[in-house]
Coordinates of C-alpha atoms in Angstrom, one line a residue:
X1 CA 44.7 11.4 47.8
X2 CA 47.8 11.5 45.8
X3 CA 48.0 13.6 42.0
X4 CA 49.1 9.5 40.7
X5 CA 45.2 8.1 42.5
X6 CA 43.2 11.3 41.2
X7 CA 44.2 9.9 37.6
X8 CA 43.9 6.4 38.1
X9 CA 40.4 7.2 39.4
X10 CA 39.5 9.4 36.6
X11 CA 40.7 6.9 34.1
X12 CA 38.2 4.3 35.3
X13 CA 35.6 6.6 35.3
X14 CA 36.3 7.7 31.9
X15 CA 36.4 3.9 31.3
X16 CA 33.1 2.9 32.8
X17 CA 31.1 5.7 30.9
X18 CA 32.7 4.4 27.7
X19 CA 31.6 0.7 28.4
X20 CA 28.0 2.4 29.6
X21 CA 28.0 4.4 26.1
X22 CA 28.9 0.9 24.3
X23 CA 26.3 -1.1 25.8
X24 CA 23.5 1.7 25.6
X25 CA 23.9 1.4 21.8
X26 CA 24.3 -2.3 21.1
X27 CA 20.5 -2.7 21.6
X28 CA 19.8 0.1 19.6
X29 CA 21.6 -1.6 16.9
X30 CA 20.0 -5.0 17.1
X31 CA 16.7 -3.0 16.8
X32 CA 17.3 -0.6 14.2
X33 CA 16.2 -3.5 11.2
X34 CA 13.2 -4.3 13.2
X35 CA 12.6 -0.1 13.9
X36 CA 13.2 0.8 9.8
X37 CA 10.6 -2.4 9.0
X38 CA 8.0 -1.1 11.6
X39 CA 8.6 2.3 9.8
X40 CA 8.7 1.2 5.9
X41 CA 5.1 -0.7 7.0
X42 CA 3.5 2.3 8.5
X43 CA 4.3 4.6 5.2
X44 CA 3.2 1.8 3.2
X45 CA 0.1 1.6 4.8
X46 CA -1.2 4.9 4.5
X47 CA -1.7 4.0 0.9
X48 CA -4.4 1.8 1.4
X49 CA -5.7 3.7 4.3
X50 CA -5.9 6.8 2.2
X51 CA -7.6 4.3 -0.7
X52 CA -10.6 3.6 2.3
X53 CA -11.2 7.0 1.9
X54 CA -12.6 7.1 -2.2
X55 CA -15.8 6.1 -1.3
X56 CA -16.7 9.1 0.9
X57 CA -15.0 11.3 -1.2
X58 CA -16.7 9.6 -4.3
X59 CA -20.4 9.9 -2.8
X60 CA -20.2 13.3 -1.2
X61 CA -17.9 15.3 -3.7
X62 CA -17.6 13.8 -7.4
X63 CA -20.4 14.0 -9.6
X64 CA -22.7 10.4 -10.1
X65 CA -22.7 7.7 -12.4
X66 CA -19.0 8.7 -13.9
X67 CA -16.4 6.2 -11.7
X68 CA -14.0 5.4 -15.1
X69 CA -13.9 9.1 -15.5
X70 CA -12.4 9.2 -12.1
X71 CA -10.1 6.7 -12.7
X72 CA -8.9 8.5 -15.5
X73 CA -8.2 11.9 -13.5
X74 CA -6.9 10.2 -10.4
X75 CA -4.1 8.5 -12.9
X76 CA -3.2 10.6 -15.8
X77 CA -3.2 14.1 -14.2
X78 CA -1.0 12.6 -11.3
X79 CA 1.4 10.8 -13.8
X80 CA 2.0 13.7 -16.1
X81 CA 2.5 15.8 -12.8
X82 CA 5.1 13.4 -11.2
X83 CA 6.8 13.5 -14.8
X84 CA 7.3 16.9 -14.8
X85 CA 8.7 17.1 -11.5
X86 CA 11.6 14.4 -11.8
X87 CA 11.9 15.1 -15.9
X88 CA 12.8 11.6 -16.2
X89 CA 11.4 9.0 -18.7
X90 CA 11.6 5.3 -18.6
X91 CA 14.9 3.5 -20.8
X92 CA 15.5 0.2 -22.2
X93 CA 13.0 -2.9 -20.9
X94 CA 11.5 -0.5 -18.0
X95 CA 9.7 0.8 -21.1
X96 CA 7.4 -2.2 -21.5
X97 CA 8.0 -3.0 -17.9
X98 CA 6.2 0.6 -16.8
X99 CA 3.7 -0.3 -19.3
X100 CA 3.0 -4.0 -17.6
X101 CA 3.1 -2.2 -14.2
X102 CA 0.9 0.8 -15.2
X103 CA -1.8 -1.6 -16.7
X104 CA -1.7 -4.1 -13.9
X105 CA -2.1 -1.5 -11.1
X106 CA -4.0 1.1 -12.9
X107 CA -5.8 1.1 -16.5
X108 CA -6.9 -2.7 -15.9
X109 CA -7.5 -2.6 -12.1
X110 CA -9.5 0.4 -12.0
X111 CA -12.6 -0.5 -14.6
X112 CA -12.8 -4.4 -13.2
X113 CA -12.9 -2.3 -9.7
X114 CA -15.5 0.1 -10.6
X115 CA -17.5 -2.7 -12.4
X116 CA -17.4 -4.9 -9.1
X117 CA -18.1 -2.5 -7.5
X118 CA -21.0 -1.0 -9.5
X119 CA -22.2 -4.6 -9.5
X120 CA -22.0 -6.1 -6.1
X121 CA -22.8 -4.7 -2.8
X122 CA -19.4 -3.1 -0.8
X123 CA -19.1 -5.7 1.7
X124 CA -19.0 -8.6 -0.9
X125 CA -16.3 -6.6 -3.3
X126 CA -13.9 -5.6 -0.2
X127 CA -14.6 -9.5 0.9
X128 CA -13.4 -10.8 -2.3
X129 CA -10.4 -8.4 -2.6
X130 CA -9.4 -9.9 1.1
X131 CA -8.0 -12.4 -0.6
X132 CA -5.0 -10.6 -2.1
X133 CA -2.6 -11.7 0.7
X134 CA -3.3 -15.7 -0.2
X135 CA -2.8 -14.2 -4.2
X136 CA 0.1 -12.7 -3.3
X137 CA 1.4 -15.4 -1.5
X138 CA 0.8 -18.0 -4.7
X139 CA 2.7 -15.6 -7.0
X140 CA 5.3 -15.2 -4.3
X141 CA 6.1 -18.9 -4.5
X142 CA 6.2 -19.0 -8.2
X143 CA 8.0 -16.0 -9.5
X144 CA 9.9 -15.2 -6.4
X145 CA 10.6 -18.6 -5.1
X146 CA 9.4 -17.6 -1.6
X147 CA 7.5 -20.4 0.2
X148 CA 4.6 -18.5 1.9
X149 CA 4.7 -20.2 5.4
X150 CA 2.0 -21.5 7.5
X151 CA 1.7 -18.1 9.5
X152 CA 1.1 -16.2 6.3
X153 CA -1.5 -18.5 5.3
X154 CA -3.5 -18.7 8.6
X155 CA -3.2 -15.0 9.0
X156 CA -4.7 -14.4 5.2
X157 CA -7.7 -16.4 6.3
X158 CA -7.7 -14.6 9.0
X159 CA -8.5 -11.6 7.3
X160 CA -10.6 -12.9 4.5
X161 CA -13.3 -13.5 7.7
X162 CA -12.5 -10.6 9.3
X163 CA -13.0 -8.5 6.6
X164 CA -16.5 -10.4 5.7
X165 CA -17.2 -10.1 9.7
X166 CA -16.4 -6.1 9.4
X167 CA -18.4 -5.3 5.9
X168 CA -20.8 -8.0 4.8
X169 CA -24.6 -7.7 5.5
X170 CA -27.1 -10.4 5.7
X171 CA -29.0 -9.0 2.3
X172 CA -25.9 -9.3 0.3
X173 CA -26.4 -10.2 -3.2
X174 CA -24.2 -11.6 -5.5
X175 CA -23.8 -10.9 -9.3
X176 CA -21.4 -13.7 -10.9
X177 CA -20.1 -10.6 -13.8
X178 CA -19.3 -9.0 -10.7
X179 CA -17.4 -11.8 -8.5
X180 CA -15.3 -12.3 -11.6
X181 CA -14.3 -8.6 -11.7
X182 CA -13.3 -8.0 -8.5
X183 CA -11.2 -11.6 -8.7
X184 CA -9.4 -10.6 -11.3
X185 CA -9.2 -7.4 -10.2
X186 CA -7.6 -8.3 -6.8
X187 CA -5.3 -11.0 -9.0
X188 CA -3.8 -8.5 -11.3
X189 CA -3.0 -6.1 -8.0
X190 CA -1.2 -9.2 -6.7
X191 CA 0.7 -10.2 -9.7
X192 CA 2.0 -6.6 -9.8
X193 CA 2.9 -6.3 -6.2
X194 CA 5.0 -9.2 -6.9
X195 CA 6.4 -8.2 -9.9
X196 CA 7.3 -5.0 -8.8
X197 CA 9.4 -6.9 -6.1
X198 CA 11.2 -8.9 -8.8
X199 CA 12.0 -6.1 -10.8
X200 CA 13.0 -3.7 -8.2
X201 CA 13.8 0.2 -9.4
X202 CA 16.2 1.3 -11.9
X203 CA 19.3 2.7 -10.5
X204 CA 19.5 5.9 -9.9
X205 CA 15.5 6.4 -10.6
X206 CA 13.5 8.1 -7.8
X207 CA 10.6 6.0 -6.5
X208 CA 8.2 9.4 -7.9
X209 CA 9.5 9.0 -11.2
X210 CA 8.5 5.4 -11.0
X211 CA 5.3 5.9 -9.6
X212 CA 4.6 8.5 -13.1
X213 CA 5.5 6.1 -15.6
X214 CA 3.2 3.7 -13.9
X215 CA 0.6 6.2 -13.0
X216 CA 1.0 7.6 -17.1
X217 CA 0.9 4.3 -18.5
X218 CA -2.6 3.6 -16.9
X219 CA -4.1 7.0 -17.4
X220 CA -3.3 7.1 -21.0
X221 CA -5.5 3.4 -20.9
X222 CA -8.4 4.8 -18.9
X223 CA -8.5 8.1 -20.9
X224 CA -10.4 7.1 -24.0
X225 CA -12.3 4.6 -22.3
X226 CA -13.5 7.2 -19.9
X227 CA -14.1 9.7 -22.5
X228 CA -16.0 6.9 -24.8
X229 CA -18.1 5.3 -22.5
X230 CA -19.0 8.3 -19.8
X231 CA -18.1 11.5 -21.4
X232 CA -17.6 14.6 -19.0
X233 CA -20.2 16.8 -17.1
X234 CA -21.4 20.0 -18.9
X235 CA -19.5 21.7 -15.5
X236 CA -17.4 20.9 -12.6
X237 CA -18.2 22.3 -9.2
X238 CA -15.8 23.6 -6.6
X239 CA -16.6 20.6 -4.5
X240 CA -15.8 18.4 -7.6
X241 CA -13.1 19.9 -8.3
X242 CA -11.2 19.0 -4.8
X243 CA -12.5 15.9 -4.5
X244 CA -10.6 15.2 -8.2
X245 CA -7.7 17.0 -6.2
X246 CA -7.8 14.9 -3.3
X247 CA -8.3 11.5 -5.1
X248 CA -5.5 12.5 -7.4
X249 CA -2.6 13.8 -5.3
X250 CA -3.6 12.4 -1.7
X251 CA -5.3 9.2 -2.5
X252 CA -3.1 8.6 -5.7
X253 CA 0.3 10.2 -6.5
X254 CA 1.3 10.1 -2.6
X255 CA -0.7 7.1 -1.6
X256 CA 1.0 4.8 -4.7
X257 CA 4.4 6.1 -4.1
X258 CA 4.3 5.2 -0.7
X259 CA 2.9 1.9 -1.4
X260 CA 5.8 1.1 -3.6
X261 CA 8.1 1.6 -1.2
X262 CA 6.7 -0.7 0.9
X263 CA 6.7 -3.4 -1.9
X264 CA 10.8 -2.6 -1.9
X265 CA 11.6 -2.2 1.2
X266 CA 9.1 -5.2 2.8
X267 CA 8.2 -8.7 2.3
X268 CA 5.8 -8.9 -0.5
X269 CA 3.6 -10.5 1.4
X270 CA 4.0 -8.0 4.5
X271 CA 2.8 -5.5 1.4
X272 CA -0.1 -7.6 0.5
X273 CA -1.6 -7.9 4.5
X274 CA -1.0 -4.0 4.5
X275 CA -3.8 -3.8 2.3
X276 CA -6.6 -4.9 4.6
X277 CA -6.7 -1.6 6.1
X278 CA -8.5 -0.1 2.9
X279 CA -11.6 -2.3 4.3
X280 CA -11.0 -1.1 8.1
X281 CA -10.9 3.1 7.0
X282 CA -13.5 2.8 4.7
X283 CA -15.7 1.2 7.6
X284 CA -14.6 4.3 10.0
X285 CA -15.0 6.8 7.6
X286 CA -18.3 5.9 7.2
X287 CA -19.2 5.6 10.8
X288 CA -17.5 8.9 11.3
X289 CA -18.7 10.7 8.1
X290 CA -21.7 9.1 7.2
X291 CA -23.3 8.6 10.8
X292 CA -23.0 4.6 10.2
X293 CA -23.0 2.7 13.2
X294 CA -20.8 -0.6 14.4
X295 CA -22.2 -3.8 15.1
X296 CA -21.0 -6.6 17.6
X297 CA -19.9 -8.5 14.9
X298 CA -18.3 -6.0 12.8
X299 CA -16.4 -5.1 16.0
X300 CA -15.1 -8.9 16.2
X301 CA -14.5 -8.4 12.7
X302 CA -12.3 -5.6 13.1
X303 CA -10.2 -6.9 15.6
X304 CA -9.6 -10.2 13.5
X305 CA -8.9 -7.7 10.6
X306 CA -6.1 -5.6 12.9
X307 CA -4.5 -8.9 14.3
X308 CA -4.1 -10.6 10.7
X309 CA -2.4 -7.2 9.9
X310 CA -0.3 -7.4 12.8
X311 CA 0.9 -11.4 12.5
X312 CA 1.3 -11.0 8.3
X313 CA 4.2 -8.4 9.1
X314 CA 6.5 -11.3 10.3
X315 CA 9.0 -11.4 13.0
X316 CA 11.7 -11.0 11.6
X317 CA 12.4 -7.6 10.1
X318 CA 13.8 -8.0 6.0
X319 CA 17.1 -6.8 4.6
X320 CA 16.1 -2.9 3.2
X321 CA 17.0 -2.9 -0.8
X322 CA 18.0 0.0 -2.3
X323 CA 18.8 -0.6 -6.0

């Protein structure tokens, strides 16, 4: 073979790994959206997964008959921390829009959540609160001008049953003071997941700084309730003490930052279907914790739960924002 045919050959060699190269990474590319959705949904979702875990944590570690007390040290001790570490403090509107945020999510959600929950059995509250997707859904339409579609609607009943299938026992009772709590409580959640989307982030304001004002905001609410109403223990305990820690940094500071960056990066009401894992931990951790066991109908219930998860992300994966 002549000098001239060795380079000819080697060209369309050099060709044909450069078309191979090309056409490995055109499907990449078509899946990276789809891949960076799957991704923002699976951060997102440890918040609620993380929130499955305050019962446990309530029962076994914090000290009885105090829940606004916890509240108030899962919010303010997390908010002024997050402060601190980004030194940056809300300007102009995102003053009173922190403010709206940090009551909606924190120092109005939490005492309606406690007093449902004080008030009704666990199966009915987590039930009731299955209905945030629908919520969410209804606000979308309104303030975001998102028509909720007939998939998101099918798979929100969805997992209104499944969650009743997975948590509700036949001697549930039902307290109307307590129904109305957990409504409005799961309405205010939904009118801030939504809001949150409208407003988006300030530029050039980290998603933690974000998270403190809120997290502040609601504390500062919570703080003199707690301290009026419940007081605090004579002494904390070293088991106390880290279940305080735990509900504050894990199931609070991380667990809320993460969940608003699902609300920017997602669908709000991919965010909203997100939250039906809370229901699904908080049943595990008790059958793994607590020595609880599963029923054939809270097994049914479960996978209903999972597949209304699954069908509420959508197909098609949304544009990331990134004010």
């Amino acid at each position: 073979m002549s000098v001239r045919s060795q380079q000819q050959q080697r060209q369309r060699q050099q060709q044909q790994q450069q078309q191979q190269q090309q056409s490995d990474l055109i499907p990449a590319a078509r899946n990276t959206p789809r891949t960076a959705a799957l991704a923002a949904a699976s951060l997102a979702a440890i918040g609620p997964a993380t929130w499955g875990t305050t019962y446990v944590t309530t029962t076994e570690l914090l000290p009885p008959g105090r829940p606004l007390l916890a509240a108030a040290l899962r919010a303010l001790p997390a908010g002024l921390i997050l402060l601190a570490l980004t030194r940056r403090l809300p300007s102009g509107d995102w003053w009173w829009k922190a403010g709206v945020l940090g009551l909606l999510n924190f120092g109005a959600f939490f005492p309606l959540l406690f007093f449902g929950a004080y008030h009704l059995p666990g199966g009915v509250a987590s039930t009731i609160s299955a209905v945030m997707p629908l919520l969410v859904a209804a606000f979308g339409a309104g303030l975001l001008k998102v028509r909720p579609t007939r998939r998101t609607l099918t798979a929100g009943l969805v997992g209104v049953v499944g969650v009743a299938l997975l948590v509700l026992r036949g001697s549930a009772s039902f307290d109307l003071a307590g129904i109305a709590a957990m409504l409005v409580a799961t309405t205010l959640m939904a009118l801030a997941v939504v809001l949150s989307k409208r407003w988006g982030r300030p530029e050039g304001v980290s998603l933690l700084a974000l998270t403190g004002w809120q997290l502040t905001a609601g504390g500062l609410v919570l703080a003199p309730i707690a301290l009026g109403f419940e007081g605090v223990p004579d002494h904390f305990t070293g088991a106390n003490l880290a279940g305080y820690a735990y509900l504050g940094i894990i199931g609070t500071a991380v667990a809320y930052a993460l969940w608003f960056r699902g609300i920017e990066r997602l669908p709000a009401s991919s965010v909203a279907f997100l939250g039906l894992t809370n229901p699904v931990v908080a049943t595990l951790a008790g059958l793994l914790l607590l020595g609880q066991t599963l029923t054939l109908w809270q097994v049914g219930g479960l996978v209903l739960v999972v597949a209304s998860v699954l069908v509420g992300q959508g197909r098609r994966a949304p544009a990331q924002r990134r004010p």
